[in-house]
Coordinates of C-alpha atoms in Angstrom, one line a residue:
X48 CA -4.6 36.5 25.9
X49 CA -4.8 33.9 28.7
X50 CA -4.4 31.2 25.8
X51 CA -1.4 33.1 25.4
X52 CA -0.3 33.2 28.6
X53 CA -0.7 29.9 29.4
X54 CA 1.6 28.7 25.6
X55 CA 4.5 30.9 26.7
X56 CA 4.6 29.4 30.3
X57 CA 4.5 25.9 29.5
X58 CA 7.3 26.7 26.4
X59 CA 9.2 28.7 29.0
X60 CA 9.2 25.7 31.0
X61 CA 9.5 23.3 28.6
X62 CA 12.9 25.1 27.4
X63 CA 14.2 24.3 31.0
X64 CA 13.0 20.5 31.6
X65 CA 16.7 18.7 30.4
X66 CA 18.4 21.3 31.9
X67 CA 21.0 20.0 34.7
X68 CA 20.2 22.4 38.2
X69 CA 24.0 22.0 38.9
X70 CA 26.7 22.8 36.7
X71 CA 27.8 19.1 36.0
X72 CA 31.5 17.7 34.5
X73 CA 30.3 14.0 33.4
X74 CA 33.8 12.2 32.8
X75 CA 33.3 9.7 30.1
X76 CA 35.2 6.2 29.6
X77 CA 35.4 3.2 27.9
X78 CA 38.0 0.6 27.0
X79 CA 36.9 -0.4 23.7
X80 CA 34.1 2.6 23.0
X81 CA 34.2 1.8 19.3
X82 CA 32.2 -1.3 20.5
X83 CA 29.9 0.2 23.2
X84 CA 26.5 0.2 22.9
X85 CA 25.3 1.5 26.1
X86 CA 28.3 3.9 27.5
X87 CA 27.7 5.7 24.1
X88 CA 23.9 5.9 24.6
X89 CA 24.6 7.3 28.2
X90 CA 27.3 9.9 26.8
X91 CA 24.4 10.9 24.2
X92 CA 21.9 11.4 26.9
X93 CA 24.3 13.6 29.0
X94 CA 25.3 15.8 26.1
X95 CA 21.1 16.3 25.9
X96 CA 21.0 18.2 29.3
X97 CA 21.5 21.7 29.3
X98 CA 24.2 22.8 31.8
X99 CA 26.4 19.5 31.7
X100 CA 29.9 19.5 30.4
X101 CA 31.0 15.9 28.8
X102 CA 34.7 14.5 28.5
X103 CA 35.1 11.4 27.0
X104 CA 38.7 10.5 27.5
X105 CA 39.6 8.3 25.6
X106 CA 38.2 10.6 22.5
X107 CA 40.4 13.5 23.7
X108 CA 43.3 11.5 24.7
X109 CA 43.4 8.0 22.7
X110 CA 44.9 5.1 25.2
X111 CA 47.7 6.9 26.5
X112 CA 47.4 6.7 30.3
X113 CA 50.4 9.4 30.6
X114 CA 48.5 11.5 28.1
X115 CA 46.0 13.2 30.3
X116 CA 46.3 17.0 30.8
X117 CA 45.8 17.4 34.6
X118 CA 46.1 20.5 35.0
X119 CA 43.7 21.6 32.3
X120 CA 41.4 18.8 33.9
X121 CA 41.9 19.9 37.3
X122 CA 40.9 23.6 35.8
X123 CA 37.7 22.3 34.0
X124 CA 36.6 20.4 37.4
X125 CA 37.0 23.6 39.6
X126 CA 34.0 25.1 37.1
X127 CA 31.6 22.7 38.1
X128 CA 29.4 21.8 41.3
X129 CA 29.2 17.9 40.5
X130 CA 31.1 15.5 38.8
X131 CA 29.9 12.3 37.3
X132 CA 32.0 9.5 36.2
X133 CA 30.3 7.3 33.5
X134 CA 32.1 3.9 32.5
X135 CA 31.6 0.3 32.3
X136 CA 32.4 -1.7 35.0
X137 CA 35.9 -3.1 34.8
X138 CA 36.6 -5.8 36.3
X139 CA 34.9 -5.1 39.3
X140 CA 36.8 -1.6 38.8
X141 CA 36.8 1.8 36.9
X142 CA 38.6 1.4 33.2
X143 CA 42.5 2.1 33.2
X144 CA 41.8 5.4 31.4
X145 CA 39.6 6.7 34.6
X146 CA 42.0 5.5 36.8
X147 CA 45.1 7.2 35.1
X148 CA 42.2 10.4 34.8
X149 CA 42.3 10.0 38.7
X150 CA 46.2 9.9 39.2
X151 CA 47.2 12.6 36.9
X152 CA 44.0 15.1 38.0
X153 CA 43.4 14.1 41.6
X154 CA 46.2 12.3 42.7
X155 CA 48.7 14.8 44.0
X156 CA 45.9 17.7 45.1
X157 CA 45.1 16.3 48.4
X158 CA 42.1 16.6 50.5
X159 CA 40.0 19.4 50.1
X160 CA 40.1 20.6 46.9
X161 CA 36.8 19.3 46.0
X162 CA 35.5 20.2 48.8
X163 CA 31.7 20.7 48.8
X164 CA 31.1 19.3 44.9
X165 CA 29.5 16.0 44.6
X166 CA 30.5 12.8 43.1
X167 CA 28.2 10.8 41.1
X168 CA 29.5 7.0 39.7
X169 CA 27.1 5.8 36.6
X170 CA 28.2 2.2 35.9
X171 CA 27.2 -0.6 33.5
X172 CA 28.1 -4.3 33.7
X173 CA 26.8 -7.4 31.9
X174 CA 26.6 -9.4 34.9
X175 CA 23.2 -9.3 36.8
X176 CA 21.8 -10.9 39.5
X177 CA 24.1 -13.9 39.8
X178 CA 27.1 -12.0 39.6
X179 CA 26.0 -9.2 42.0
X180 CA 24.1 -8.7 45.6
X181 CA 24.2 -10.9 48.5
X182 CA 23.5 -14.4 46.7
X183 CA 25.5 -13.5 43.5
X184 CA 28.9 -14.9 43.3
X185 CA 30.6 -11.9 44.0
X186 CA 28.1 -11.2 47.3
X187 CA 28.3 -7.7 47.1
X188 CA 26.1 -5.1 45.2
X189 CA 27.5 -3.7 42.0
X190 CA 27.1 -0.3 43.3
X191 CA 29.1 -0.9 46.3
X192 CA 31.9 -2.7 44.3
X193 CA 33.2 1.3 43.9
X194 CA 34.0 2.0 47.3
X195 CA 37.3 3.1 46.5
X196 CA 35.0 5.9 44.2
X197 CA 33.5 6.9 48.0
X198 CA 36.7 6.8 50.0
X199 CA 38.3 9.4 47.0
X200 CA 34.9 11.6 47.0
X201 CA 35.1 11.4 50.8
X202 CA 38.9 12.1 51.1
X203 CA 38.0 15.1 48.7
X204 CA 35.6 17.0 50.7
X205 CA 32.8 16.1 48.3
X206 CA 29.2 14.7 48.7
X207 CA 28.8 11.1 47.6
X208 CA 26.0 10.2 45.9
X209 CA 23.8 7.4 45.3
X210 CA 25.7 5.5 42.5
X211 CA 23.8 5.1 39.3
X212 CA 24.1 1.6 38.6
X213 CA 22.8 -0.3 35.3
X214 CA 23.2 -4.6 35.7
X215 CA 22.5 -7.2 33.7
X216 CA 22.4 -4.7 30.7
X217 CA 19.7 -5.4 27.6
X218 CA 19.6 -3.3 24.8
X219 CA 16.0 -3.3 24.9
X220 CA 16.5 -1.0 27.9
X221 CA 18.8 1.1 26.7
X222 CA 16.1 4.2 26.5
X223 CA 15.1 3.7 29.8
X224 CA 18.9 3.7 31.4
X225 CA 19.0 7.0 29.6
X226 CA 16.2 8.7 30.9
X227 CA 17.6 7.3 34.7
X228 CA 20.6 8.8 34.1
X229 CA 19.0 12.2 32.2
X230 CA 17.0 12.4 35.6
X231 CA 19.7 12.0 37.4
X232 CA 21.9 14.9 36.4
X233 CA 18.6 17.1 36.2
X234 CA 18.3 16.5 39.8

């Protein structure tokens, strides 16, 4: 019976391990996704955790920057406690479907309407350690190149988190970026 006991706990518990303790939105984009080897890794590791919600724009919207639905956006983002953005870096930037994502849902809302959700940036770029931080060429870190990610969070009434940054990708790492980011939205 304690046998017993002990199975159904640890299944119980088991059941509930990739399971998100916030109800999370992750926001999913990629310029050319039919290429991406590691945004679509990430996406698949989100979709694993219970309780998160993905929306990969460009496969519900193609290209078309003027295509986005904000107001069905706007209602999907009230459901949920924390909102991740996942996309490669961009030029130093978020891709032009986020952005257009960020005019059409956010832009005309004004402060507040997030208020009290938080804002998580998961971010990938090729470039490593000679492109980013203080001696790489561009002197800053990569996870502070999306301050304009913080001042919109901010402006929002929302919690800014610790970005989730991935540099110098290798494809050899790609299983461990997932479980970092799978922690990450289980946290």
């Amino acid at each position: 019976m304690k046998k017993l006991l002990l199975l159904s706990l640890f299944l119980f518990a088991s059941a509930f391990a990739d399971e998100a303790k916030v109800k999370t939105l992750v926001i999913v984009s990629h310029p050319y996704f039919e290429h991406s080897t590691f945004i679509k890794g990430l996406e698949q590791a989100a979709r694993s955790v219970q309780g998160v919600e993905v929306r990969n724009l460009e496969q519900i919207y193609g290209y078309d920057t003027r295509a986005i639905d904000g107001n069905l956006e706007r209602k999907i983002t009230r459901e949920h406690q924390r909102i991740v953005f996942l996309f490669p870096t961009h030029w130093f930037n978020i891709t032009p479907m986020m952005k257009a994502y960020l005019n059409e849902t956010w832009g005309s809302v004004g402060p507040g309407l997030w208020q009290g959700k938080q804002m998580l940036v998961v971010s990938t770029a090729g470039g490593g350690r000679s492109t980013y931080g203080k001696n790489g060429r561009v002197g800053v870190e990569l996870k502070d190149v999306f301050l304009p990610m913080k001042a919109s969070a901010l402006h929002c009434g929302m919690e800014y988190l610790e970005p989730l940054v991935f540099e110098g990708v290798n494809s050899s790492q790609l299983e461990s970026y997932k479980q970092a980011l799978i922690q990450r939205l289980k946290n």
